[in-house]
PDB file of C-alpha atoms in Angstrom:
ATOM      1  CA  MET A 522       9.374  14.807  18.265  1.00 61.00           C
ATOM      2  CA  LYS A 523      12.692  13.602  17.429  1.00 77.00           C
ATOM      3  CA  ALA A 524      14.602  15.740  14.679  1.00 88.00           C
ATOM      4  CA  ARG A 525      13.958  13.117  11.943  1.00 91.00           C
ATOM      5  CA  TYR A 526      10.397  14.305  11.529  1.00 91.00           C
ATOM      6  CA  ILE A 527      10.925  18.034  11.978  1.00 90.00           C
ATOM      7  CA  ARG A 528      10.897  18.364   8.135  1.00 92.00           C
ATOM      8  CA  ASN A 529       7.329  17.096   7.951  1.00 92.00           C
ATOM      9  CA  PHE A 530       6.282  20.140   9.705  1.00 90.00           C
ATOM     10  CA  GLU A 531       4.355  22.407   8.432  1.00 88.00           C
ATOM     11  CA  ALA A 532       2.604  20.203   5.908  1.00 95.00           C
ATOM     12  CA  LEU A 533       1.721  17.639   8.779  1.00 96.00           C
ATOM     13  CA  SER A 534       1.098  19.653  12.158  1.00 93.00           C
ATOM     14  CA  GLU A 535       3.083  18.103  15.269  1.00 90.00           C
ATOM     15  CA  ALA A 536      -0.211  16.934  16.541  1.00 93.00           C
ATOM     16  CA  GLU A 537      -1.020  14.709  13.320  1.00 96.00           C
ATOM     17  CA  SER A 538       2.541  13.579  13.451  1.00 94.00           C
ATOM     18  CA  LYS A 539       2.215  12.295  16.999  1.00 94.00           C
ATOM     19  CA  LEU A 540      -1.041  10.855  15.894  1.00 97.00           C
ATOM     20  CA  LEU A 541       0.541   8.822  13.137  1.00 97.00           C
ATOM     21  CA  LYS A 542       2.748   7.449  15.545  1.00 96.00           C
ATOM     22  CA  THR A 543      -0.125   5.627  17.294  1.00 98.00           C
ATOM     23  CA  LYS A 544      -1.141   3.922  13.822  1.00 98.00           C
ATOM     24  CA  LYS A 545      -0.684   0.396  12.698  1.00 98.00           C
ATOM     25  CA  ILE A 546      -0.413  -0.326   9.027  1.00 98.00           C
ATOM     26  CA  CYS A 547      -0.694  -3.268   7.341  1.00 98.00           C
ATOM     27  CA  ILE A 548       0.885  -3.697   3.722  1.00 98.00           C
ATOM     28  CA  VAL A 549      -0.135  -6.582   1.571  1.00 98.00           C
ATOM     29  CA  GLY A 550       2.576  -7.421  -1.003  1.00 98.00           C
ATOM     30  CA  CYS A 551       6.347  -6.397  -0.785  1.00 98.00           C
ATOM     31  CA  GLY A 552       6.686  -5.744  -4.710  1.00 96.00           C
ATOM     32  CA  GLY A 553       6.552  -2.632  -6.564  1.00 96.00           C
ATOM     33  CA  LEU A 554       3.815  -0.824  -4.851  1.00 98.00           C
ATOM     34  CA  GLY A 555       4.958  -2.457  -1.381  1.00 98.00           C
ATOM     35  CA  GLY A 556       8.374  -1.221  -1.280  1.00 98.00           C
ATOM     36  CA  TYR A 557       7.291   2.300  -2.146  1.00 98.00           C
ATOM     37  CA  ILE A 558       4.409   2.341   0.621  1.00 98.00           C
ATOM     38  CA  LEU A 559       6.690   0.743   3.218  1.00 98.00           C
ATOM     39  CA  GLU A 560       9.531   3.425   2.477  1.00 98.00           C
ATOM     40  CA  GLN A 561       7.201   6.383   2.766  1.00 98.00           C
ATOM     41  CA  PHE A 562       5.453   5.031   6.076  1.00 98.00           C
ATOM     42  CA  LEU A 563       9.012   4.568   7.612  1.00 98.00           C
ATOM     43  CA  ARG A 564       9.857   8.061   6.998  1.00 97.00           C
ATOM     44  CA  LEU A 565       6.409   9.515   7.988  1.00 97.00           C
ATOM     45  CA  GLY A 566       6.702   7.441  11.268  1.00 96.00           C
ATOM     46  CA  VAL A 567       3.844   5.178  12.523  1.00 98.00           C
ATOM     47  CA  GLU A 568       3.587   2.667  15.565  1.00 98.00           C
ATOM     48  CA  SER A 569       3.973  -0.367  13.627  1.00 98.00           C
ATOM     49  CA  ILE A 570       3.976  -1.981  10.204  1.00 98.00           C
ATOM     50  CA  THR A 571       2.912  -5.613   9.135  1.00 98.00           C
ATOM     51  CA  VAL A 572       4.230  -6.732   5.874  1.00 98.00           C
ATOM     52  CA  ILE A 573       2.927  -9.868   4.127  1.00 98.00           C
ATOM     53  CA  ASP A 574       4.230 -11.580   1.057  1.00 98.00           C
ATOM     54  CA  GLY A 575       5.239 -15.200   0.606  1.00 97.00           C
ATOM     55  CA  ASP A 576       7.339 -14.456  -2.521  1.00 97.00           C
ATOM     56  CA  CYS A 577      10.942 -14.202  -3.086  1.00 98.00           C
ATOM     57  CA  PHE A 578      12.772 -11.748  -5.382  1.00 97.00           C
ATOM     58  CA  GLU A 579      13.659 -12.615  -8.743  1.00 97.00           C
ATOM     59  CA  GLU A 580      15.585 -10.750 -11.673  1.00 97.00           C
ATOM     60  CA  SER A 581      12.459  -9.478 -13.457  1.00 95.00           C
ATOM     61  CA  ASN A 582      11.555  -7.576 -10.262  1.00 95.00           C
ATOM     62  CA  LEU A 583      14.722  -5.289 -10.739  1.00 96.00           C
ATOM     63  CA  ASN A 584      13.222  -3.068 -13.133  1.00 96.00           C
ATOM     64  CA  ARG A 585      10.747  -1.600 -10.725  1.00 96.00           C
ATOM     65  CA  GLN A 586      10.705  -2.836  -7.193  1.00 96.00           C
ATOM     66  CA  LEU A 587      12.499  -0.690  -4.594  1.00 96.00           C
ATOM     67  CA  LEU A 588      13.366  -3.445  -2.279  1.00 97.00           C
ATOM     68  CA  SER A 589      14.924  -5.530  -5.181  1.00 97.00           C
ATOM     69  CA  THR A 590      18.498  -5.270  -5.706  1.00 97.00           C
ATOM     70  CA  GLU A 591      20.967  -7.846  -7.132  1.00 97.00           C
ATOM     71  CA  ASN A 592      22.133  -8.999  -3.811  1.00 97.00           C
ATOM     72  CA  VAL A 593      18.656 -10.291  -2.749  1.00 97.00           C
ATOM     73  CA  ILE A 594      17.716 -12.218  -5.831  1.00 98.00           C
ATOM     74  CA  GLY A 595      16.227 -15.409  -4.237  1.00 97.00           C
ATOM     75  CA  SER A 596      15.365 -13.894  -0.860  1.00 97.00           C
ATOM     76  CA  PHE A 597      12.109 -13.439   0.782  1.00 97.00           C
ATOM     77  CA  LYS A 598      10.415 -10.271   0.015  1.00 98.00           C
ATOM     78  CA  ALA A 599       8.806  -9.782   3.573  1.00 98.00           C
ATOM     79  CA  LEU A 600      12.170 -10.571   5.355  1.00 98.00           C
ATOM     80  CA  THR A 601      14.186  -8.230   2.996  1.00 98.00           C
ATOM     81  CA  ALA A 602      11.346  -5.343   3.807  1.00 98.00           C
ATOM     82  CA  LYS A 603      11.998  -6.052   7.483  1.00 98.00           C
ATOM     83  CA  GLU A 604      15.719  -5.354   7.085  1.00 98.00           C
ATOM     84  CA  ARG A 605      14.964  -2.373   5.115  1.00 98.00           C
ATOM     85  CA  ALA A 606      13.067  -1.049   7.567  1.00 98.00           C
ATOM     86  CA  GLN A 607      15.633  -1.547  10.225  1.00 97.00           C
ATOM     87  CA  GLU A 608      17.806   0.546   8.327  1.00 97.00           C
ATOM     88  CA  VAL A 609      15.494   3.377   7.764  1.00 97.00           C
ATOM     89  CA  ASN A 610      13.663   3.779  11.102  1.00 97.00           C
ATOM     90  CA  SER A 611      14.450   1.104  13.840  1.00 96.00           C
ATOM     91  CA  GLU A 612      12.132   2.913  16.061  1.00 95.00           C
ATOM     92  CA  ILE A 613       8.960   1.496  14.160  1.00 98.00           C
ATOM     93  CA  LYS A 614       7.789  -2.105  15.051  1.00 98.00           C
ATOM     94  CA  VAL A 615       7.757  -3.969  11.892  1.00 98.00           C
ATOM     95  CA  HIS A 616       6.230  -7.652  11.728  1.00 98.00           C
ATOM     96  CA  ALA A 617       7.332  -9.778   8.657  1.00 98.00           C
ATOM     97  CA  VAL A 618       4.933 -12.308   7.602  1.00 98.00           C
ATOM     98  CA  ASN A 619       6.324 -14.655   4.949  1.00 97.00           C
ATOM     99  CA  VAL A 620       3.078 -16.246   3.456  1.00 97.00           C
ATOM    100  CA  PHE A 621       0.480 -15.318   0.920  1.00 98.00           C
ATOM    101  CA  LEU A 622      -2.632 -13.965   1.767  1.00 98.00           C
ATOM    102  CA  THR A 623      -5.438 -16.367   1.602  1.00 97.00           C
ATOM    103  CA  GLU A 624      -8.881 -16.935   2.701  1.00 97.00           C
ATOM    104  CA  GLU A 625      -7.851 -19.156   5.345  1.00 98.00           C
ATOM    105  CA  ASN A 626      -5.335 -16.654   7.079  1.00 98.00           C
ATOM    106  CA  ALA A 627      -6.774 -13.350   6.154  1.00 98.00           C
ATOM    107  CA  ARG A 628      -8.888 -12.468   8.926  1.00 98.00           C
ATOM    108  CA  GLU A 629      -6.097 -13.277  11.337  1.00 98.00           C
ATOM    109  CA  LEU A 630      -3.253 -11.433   9.635  1.00 98.00           C
ATOM    110  CA  LEU A 631      -5.482  -8.291   8.762  1.00 98.00           C
ATOM    111  CA  ARG A 632      -7.197  -7.636  12.113  1.00 98.00           C
ATOM    112  CA  ASP A 633      -6.216  -4.877  14.811  1.00 98.00           C
ATOM    113  CA  HIS A 634      -4.745  -2.748  11.877  1.00 98.00           C
ATOM    114  CA  ASP A 635      -6.059   0.936  11.427  1.00 98.00           C
ATOM    115  CA  MET A 636      -5.387   0.652   7.612  1.00 98.00           C
ATOM    116  CA  VAL A 637      -4.517  -2.026   5.046  1.00 98.00           C
ATOM    117  CA  MET A 638      -2.484  -1.009   1.980  1.00 98.00           C
ATOM    118  CA  ASP A 639      -3.437  -2.968  -1.249  1.00 98.00           C
ATOM    119  CA  ALA A 640       0.048  -3.791  -2.910  1.00 98.00           C
ATOM    120  CA  VAL A 641      -0.829  -6.909  -4.726  1.00 96.00           C
ATOM    121  CA  ASP A 642      -0.766  -7.954  -8.399  1.00 92.00           C
ATOM    122  CA  ASN A 643      -3.564 -10.069  -8.722  1.00 91.00           C
ATOM    123  CA  ILE A 644      -7.253 -10.036  -8.385  1.00 93.00           C
ATOM    124  CA  ALA A 645      -8.027 -13.156  -6.202  1.00 93.00           C
ATOM    125  CA  ALA A 646      -5.796 -11.691  -3.225  1.00 95.00           C
ATOM    126  CA  ARG A 647      -7.337  -8.325  -3.948  1.00 96.00           C
ATOM    127  CA  ARG A 648     -10.810  -9.682  -3.430  1.00 95.00           C
ATOM    128  CA  ILE A 649      -9.891 -11.572  -0.498  1.00 97.00           C
ATOM    129  CA  MET A 650      -8.279  -8.505   1.141  1.00 97.00           C
ATOM    130  CA  GLY A 651     -11.554  -6.688   0.482  1.00 97.00           C
ATOM    131  CA  LYS A 652     -13.782  -9.002   1.821  1.00 97.00           C
ATOM    132  CA  THR A 653     -11.727  -9.441   5.003  1.00 98.00           C
ATOM    133  CA  CYS A 654     -11.481  -5.582   5.507  1.00 98.00           C
ATOM    134  CA  GLU A 655     -15.225  -5.240   5.127  1.00 97.00           C
ATOM    135  CA  GLU A 656     -15.874  -8.123   7.707  1.00 97.00           C
ATOM    136  CA  LEU A 657     -13.285  -6.410  10.130  1.00 98.00           C
ATOM    137  CA  GLY A 658     -14.250  -2.630   9.431  1.00 98.00           C
ATOM    138  CA  ILE A 659     -11.028  -1.855   8.342  1.00 98.00           C
ATOM    139  CA  PRO A 660     -10.323   0.884   5.382  1.00 98.00           C
ATOM    140  CA  LEU A 661      -8.498  -0.393   2.368  1.00 98.00           C
ATOM    141  CA  MET A 662      -6.079   1.821   0.543  1.00 98.00           C
ATOM    142  CA  TYR A 663      -6.439   0.457  -3.072  1.00 98.00           C
ATOM    143  CA  GLY A 664      -3.829   0.758  -5.830  1.00 98.00           C
ATOM    144  CA  ALA A 665      -3.260  -0.929  -8.927  1.00 96.00           C
ATOM    145  CA  ILE A 666      -0.897  -0.345 -11.773  1.00 96.00           C
ATOM    146  CA  GLN A 667       0.095  -1.458 -15.401  1.00 94.00           C
ATOM    147  CA  GLY A 668       2.239   0.044 -17.672  1.00 94.00           C
ATOM    148  CA  TRP A 669       2.031   4.029 -17.458  1.00 95.00           C
ATOM    149  CA  TYR A 670      -1.150   3.775 -15.829  1.00 96.00           C
ATOM    150  CA  ALA A 671      -2.441   3.603 -12.034  1.00 97.00           C
ATOM    151  CA  GLN A 672      -5.662   3.756 -10.209  1.00 97.00           C
ATOM    152  CA  ILE A 673      -6.082   4.614  -6.651  1.00 98.00           C
ATOM    153  CA  SER A 674      -9.087   4.815  -4.204  1.00 98.00           C
ATOM    154  CA  LEU A 675      -9.908   4.867  -0.482  1.00 98.00           C
ATOM    155  CA  ILE A 676     -12.526   1.858   0.246  1.00 98.00           C
ATOM    156  CA  LEU A 677     -14.133   2.161   3.309  1.00 97.00           C
ATOM    157  CA  PRO A 678     -16.580  -0.627   5.044  1.00 96.00           C
ATOM    158  CA  GLY A 679     -19.879  -0.745   3.406  1.00 95.00           C
ATOM    159  CA  SER A 680     -18.555   0.308   0.010  1.00 95.00           C
ATOM    160  CA  SER A 681     -19.057  -2.041  -3.176  1.00 92.00           C
ATOM    161  CA  LEU A 682     -16.538  -0.046  -5.172  1.00 94.00           C
ATOM    162  CA  LEU A 683     -14.060  -3.000  -5.158  1.00 93.00           C
ATOM    163  CA  ASP A 684     -16.857  -5.379  -6.760  1.00 91.00           C
ATOM    164  CA  ILE A 685     -17.570  -2.750  -9.235  1.00 92.00           C
ATOM    165  CA  LEU A 686     -14.072  -2.396 -10.461  1.00 92.00           C
ATOM    166  CA  TYR A 687     -13.571  -6.185 -10.428  1.00 90.00           C
ATOM    167  CA  GLN A 688     -16.398  -8.269 -11.771  1.00 82.00           C
ATOM    168  CA  LYS A 689     -16.420 -11.776 -11.259  1.00 75.00           C
ATOM    169  CA  GLU A 690     -15.209 -12.861 -14.809  1.00 66.00           C
ATOM    170  CA  MET A 691     -12.403 -10.149 -14.763  1.00 65.00           C
ATOM    171  CA  LYS A 692      -8.735 -11.280 -15.412  1.00 67.00           C
ATOM    172  CA  LEU A 693      -5.678  -9.776 -15.548  1.00 63.00           C
ATOM    173  CA  THR A 694      -4.295  -9.839 -19.202  1.00 63.00           C
ATOM    174  CA  SER A 695      -0.696  -8.507 -18.782  1.00 66.00           C
ATOM    175  CA  LYS A 696       1.883  -7.333 -16.157  1.00 69.00           C
ATOM    176  CA  SER A 697       4.140  -4.403 -17.568  1.00 77.00           C
ATOM    177  CA  PRO A 698       4.586  -1.810 -14.845  1.00 88.00           C
ATOM    178  CA  LEU A 699       7.730   0.505 -15.331  1.00 94.00           C
ATOM    179  CA  SER A 700      10.041   1.819 -12.926  1.00 96.00           C
ATOM    180  CA  PHE A 701       8.120   5.017 -12.102  1.00 97.00           C
ATOM    181  CA  THR A 702       4.340   3.642 -11.968  1.00 97.00           C
ATOM    182  CA  PRO A 703       4.570   1.945  -8.651  1.00 97.00           C
ATOM    183  CA  ALA A 704       6.323   5.113  -7.066  1.00 98.00           C
ATOM    184  CA  VAL A 705       3.635   7.226  -8.142  1.00 98.00           C
ATOM    185  CA  CYS A 706       0.605   4.905  -7.329  1.00 98.00           C
ATOM    186  CA  ALA A 707       2.213   4.375  -4.059  1.00 98.00           C
ATOM    187  CA  SER A 708       2.829   7.833  -3.200  1.00 98.00           C
ATOM    188  CA  PHE A 709      -0.937   8.711  -3.887  1.00 98.00           C
ATOM    189  CA  GLN A 710      -1.893   5.901  -1.584  1.00 98.00           C
ATOM    190  CA  VAL A 711       0.122   6.844   1.242  1.00 98.00           C
ATOM    191  CA  ALA A 712      -0.985  10.582   0.828  1.00 98.00           C
ATOM    192  CA  GLU A 713      -4.662   9.575   0.914  1.00 98.00           C
ATOM    193  CA  ALA A 714      -3.779   7.268   3.775  1.00 98.00           C
ATOM    194  CA  VAL A 715      -2.165   9.815   5.888  1.00 98.00           C
ATOM    195  CA  LYS A 716      -5.227  12.353   5.375  1.00 98.00           C
ATOM    196  CA  TYR A 717      -7.521   9.668   6.722  1.00 98.00           C
ATOM    197  CA  LEU A 718      -5.352   8.508   9.617  1.00 98.00           C
ATOM    198  CA  CYS A 719      -5.115  12.035  10.651  1.00 97.00           C
ATOM    199  CA  GLY A 720      -8.665  12.839  10.365  1.00 97.00           C
ATOM    200  CA  ARG A 721      -8.525  14.994   7.177  1.00 97.00           C
ATOM    201  CA  GLU A 722     -11.005  15.178   4.260  1.00 97.00           C
ATOM    202  CA  CYS A 723     -10.283  12.419   1.920  1.00 98.00           C
ATOM    203  CA  PRO A 724     -11.217  13.309  -1.656  1.00 97.00           C
ATOM    204  CA  LEU A 725     -10.900   9.506  -3.023  1.00 98.00           C
ATOM    205  CA  LYS A 726     -13.549   8.065  -0.915  1.00 95.00           C
ATOM    206  CA  GLU A 727     -16.020   6.286  -3.231  1.00 89.00           C
ATOM    207  CA  ARG A 728     -13.944   7.870  -5.899  1.00 97.00           C
ATOM    208  CA  VAL A 729     -11.138   6.356  -8.166  1.00 98.00           C
ATOM    209  CA  LEU A 730      -8.277   8.499  -9.463  1.00 98.00           C
ATOM    210  CA  TYR A 731      -6.889   7.175 -12.748  1.00 98.00           C
ATOM    211  CA  VAL A 732      -3.480   8.359 -13.639  1.00 98.00           C
ATOM    212  CA  ASP A 733      -1.942   8.287 -17.220  1.00 97.00           C
ATOM    213  CA  MET A 734       1.522   9.122 -16.975  1.00 97.00           C
ATOM    214  CA  LEU A 735       1.996   8.590 -21.018  1.00 96.00           C
ATOM    215  CA  SER A 736      -0.391  11.540 -21.533  1.00 98.00           C
ATOM    216  CA  MET A 737       0.105  13.299 -18.059  1.00 98.00           C
ATOM    217  CA  GLU A 738      -3.429  13.411 -17.359  1.00 98.00           C
ATOM    218  CA  ALA A 739      -5.351  12.372 -14.351  1.00 98.00           C
ATOM    219  CA  VAL A 740      -9.167  11.987 -13.721  1.00 98.00           C
ATOM    220  CA  MET A 741     -11.243  11.430 -10.700  1.00 97.00           C
ATOM    221  CA  VAL A 742     -14.489   9.419 -11.112  1.00 97.00           C
ATOM    222  CA  LYS A 743     -17.035   9.041  -8.669  1.00 93.00           C
ATOM    223  CA  PHE A 744     -18.940   5.745  -8.236  1.00 87.00           C
TER     224      PHE A 744
END
């Protein structure tokens, strides 16, 4: 192992670090959650990362999105994510897909990955992602944020958890994430994803972790 990963030991064994370097990750969304998820996987080390997002950065992203700077306003998020990846860890193969996830392209884009990371901000895309992961037999690392709050879960094929969380009539009423909310949520997502990819026990299977950063409380609910 190269020196860049030495500080990951002893929290991860050398064998686990080598196993991670064989894994292929797909991150759907390169905004608030996606930027932090990307950054953490780049520093942990995996074989490859696919980043999917058809959006461009705008000024309102500056309050929370790690990849968003004044210099990239108007730039495509997926392409900016790939540029950041080259700066952090050029050994990892990063494939930037400059489109939104749709029912038509989801199967082609998500297949052949070991884990799909949910970093979207709308229910429609999340439903498409969940349905496609189910069809392909790929685990989905779910994460959602609003204001001071986050929720996280590991959704495995065969689970109905996403349908329970998002009823057909449900709609998002507001989007108000603060700078620290996506960072916290993404950290929980990546931590649980790493445990799954390394073959460790995963407490968030069929459970949702609700994090309230206003009251500094967290509760895990089993479904």
